[in-house]
Amino acid sequence: MAPNLEDRNSVFDFVVRQGNGVKGLVDSGLSTVPEAFVQPPEERIDKENAIKYDLPPIDLSKLDGHGPDHDEVANQIVRAAETLGFFQVVNHGVPLHLLESLKVSAHEFFSLPPQRKAVYLADVSPSPLVKYGTSFIPEKEKALGWKDYILMQYTNDDEALQHWPQEIKEMLLEYLRSSIGMVKKLLQVSLGNLGVKPDDSMIDVLIGKKMLSMIFYPICLNPDLTLGVGCHSDIGTFSLITR
């Protein structure tokens, strides 16, 4: 049953507690963003006054050799990390067909019936390392985020194959194996800028916990009123974003 859109608790129960998510809310039929998702004015994105940057992609394949190309790319990465904190990379070693397959798998998962996704809600998930939900901490946020997500912490392949969602686990494990080389390159460049020459054991320690998250941002009728994700800091050394 669709929630009463004018009742915040009804919307919260439908989206968060029952696990219908924002997608379920959109699928129920909306003409405007419910009040529970409306951000305070100071938190909204002001496109008119947004700062725009020209960020040419960084070609990671040039890190494979030695010489001026390697040094220039390393400097580009360091400058971007020190100033903006993010950058776009190409020729990163992850097959493009795998990235496209990841997107297909994500859409397949989020298109599942709500009851199939709700088995991964924090209170009932078969593993504390797998969580489906919406918003970061919905119980404490002034306004809910316009997104649904499935988050998985990686310990080993056996645990992942046993507990991760059937629709996405094989693809995510393949992506994890394929992307680790890129992460190591970025770490080596970052540490090299600090005068550190890391060995494999140091790299493994710095990589630390591996987490994978698939996020779905449903179409929004009033994107000026809400946010998919607000200001935050990621807890990891690197966050790799595929879009």
Tab-separated table of N, CA and C in Angstrom, residues 1-18 25 34-36:
chain	number	residue	atom	x	y	z
A	1	MET	N	0.844	-1.195	0.000
A	1	MET	CA	0.000	0.000	0.000
A	1	MET	C	0.879	1.245	0.000
A	2	ALA	N	0.546	2.193	-0.868
A	2	ALA	CA	1.315	3.433	-0.953
A	2	ALA	C	1.154	4.242	0.332
A	3	PRO	N	2.171	4.980	0.734
A	3	PRO	CA	2.101	5.758	1.968
A	3	PRO	C	1.308	7.047	1.789
A	4	ASN	N	0.943	7.642	2.924
A	4	ASN	CA	0.367	8.979	2.928
A	4	ASN	C	1.529	9.964	2.785
A	5	LEU	N	1.643	10.591	1.627
A	5	LEU	CA	2.806	11.425	1.336
A	5	LEU	C	2.888	12.668	2.214
A	6	GLU	N	1.789	13.032	2.860
A	6	GLU	CA	1.795	14.199	3.737
A	6	GLU	C	2.173	13.840	5.172
A	7	ASP	N	2.312	12.540	5.435
A	7	ASP	CA	2.657	12.060	6.773
A	7	ASP	C	4.096	11.550	6.752
A	8	ARG	N	5.000	12.270	7.401
A	8	ARG	CA	6.424	11.896	7.369
A	8	ARG	C	6.649	10.485	7.891
A	9	ASN	N	5.971	10.109	8.972
A	9	ASN	CA	6.174	8.778	9.538
A	9	ASN	C	5.695	7.689	8.585
A	10	SER	N	4.609	7.963	7.870
A	10	SER	CA	4.095	7.000	6.893
A	10	SER	C	5.093	6.806	5.758
A	11	VAL	N	5.667	7.901	5.286
A	11	VAL	CA	6.676	7.828	4.226
A	11	VAL	C	7.916	7.098	4.731
A	12	PHE	N	8.351	7.433	5.945
A	12	PHE	CA	9.538	6.799	6.528
A	12	PHE	C	9.331	5.298	6.669
A	13	ASP	N	8.164	4.903	7.149
A	13	ASP	CA	7.871	3.484	7.334
A	13	ASP	C	7.895	2.745	5.999
A	14	PHE	N	7.302	3.330	4.980
A	14	PHE	CA	7.228	2.707	3.654
A	14	PHE	C	8.610	2.592	3.021
A	15	VAL	N	9.365	3.675	3.077
A	15	VAL	CA	10.655	3.725	2.383
A	15	VAL	C	11.744	2.992	3.154
A	16	VAL	N	11.856	3.263	4.445
A	16	VAL	CA	12.978	2.768	5.244
A	16	VAL	C	12.669	1.442	5.932
A	17	ARG	N	11.640	1.408	6.763
A	17	ARG	CA	11.375	0.213	7.574
A	17	ARG	C	10.904	-0.966	6.731
A	18	GLN	N	10.023	-0.711	5.761
A	18	GLN	CA	9.516	-1.798	4.928
A	18	GLN	C	10.465	-2.150	3.782
A	25	LEU	N	8.835	4.249	-3.781
A	25	LEU	CA	8.036	5.461	-3.638
A	25	LEU	C	7.726	6.062	-5.000
A	34	PRO	N	8.046	14.314	-1.617
A	34	PRO	CA	7.445	14.366	-0.282
A	34	PRO	C	8.276	15.210	0.674
A	35	GLU	N	7.622	15.792	1.655
A	35	GLU	CA	8.281	16.681	2.608
A	35	GLU	C	9.452	16.001	3.313
A	36	ALA	N	9.366	14.699	3.515
A	36	ALA	CA	10.428	13.969	4.212
A	36	ALA	C	11.758	14.031	3.470
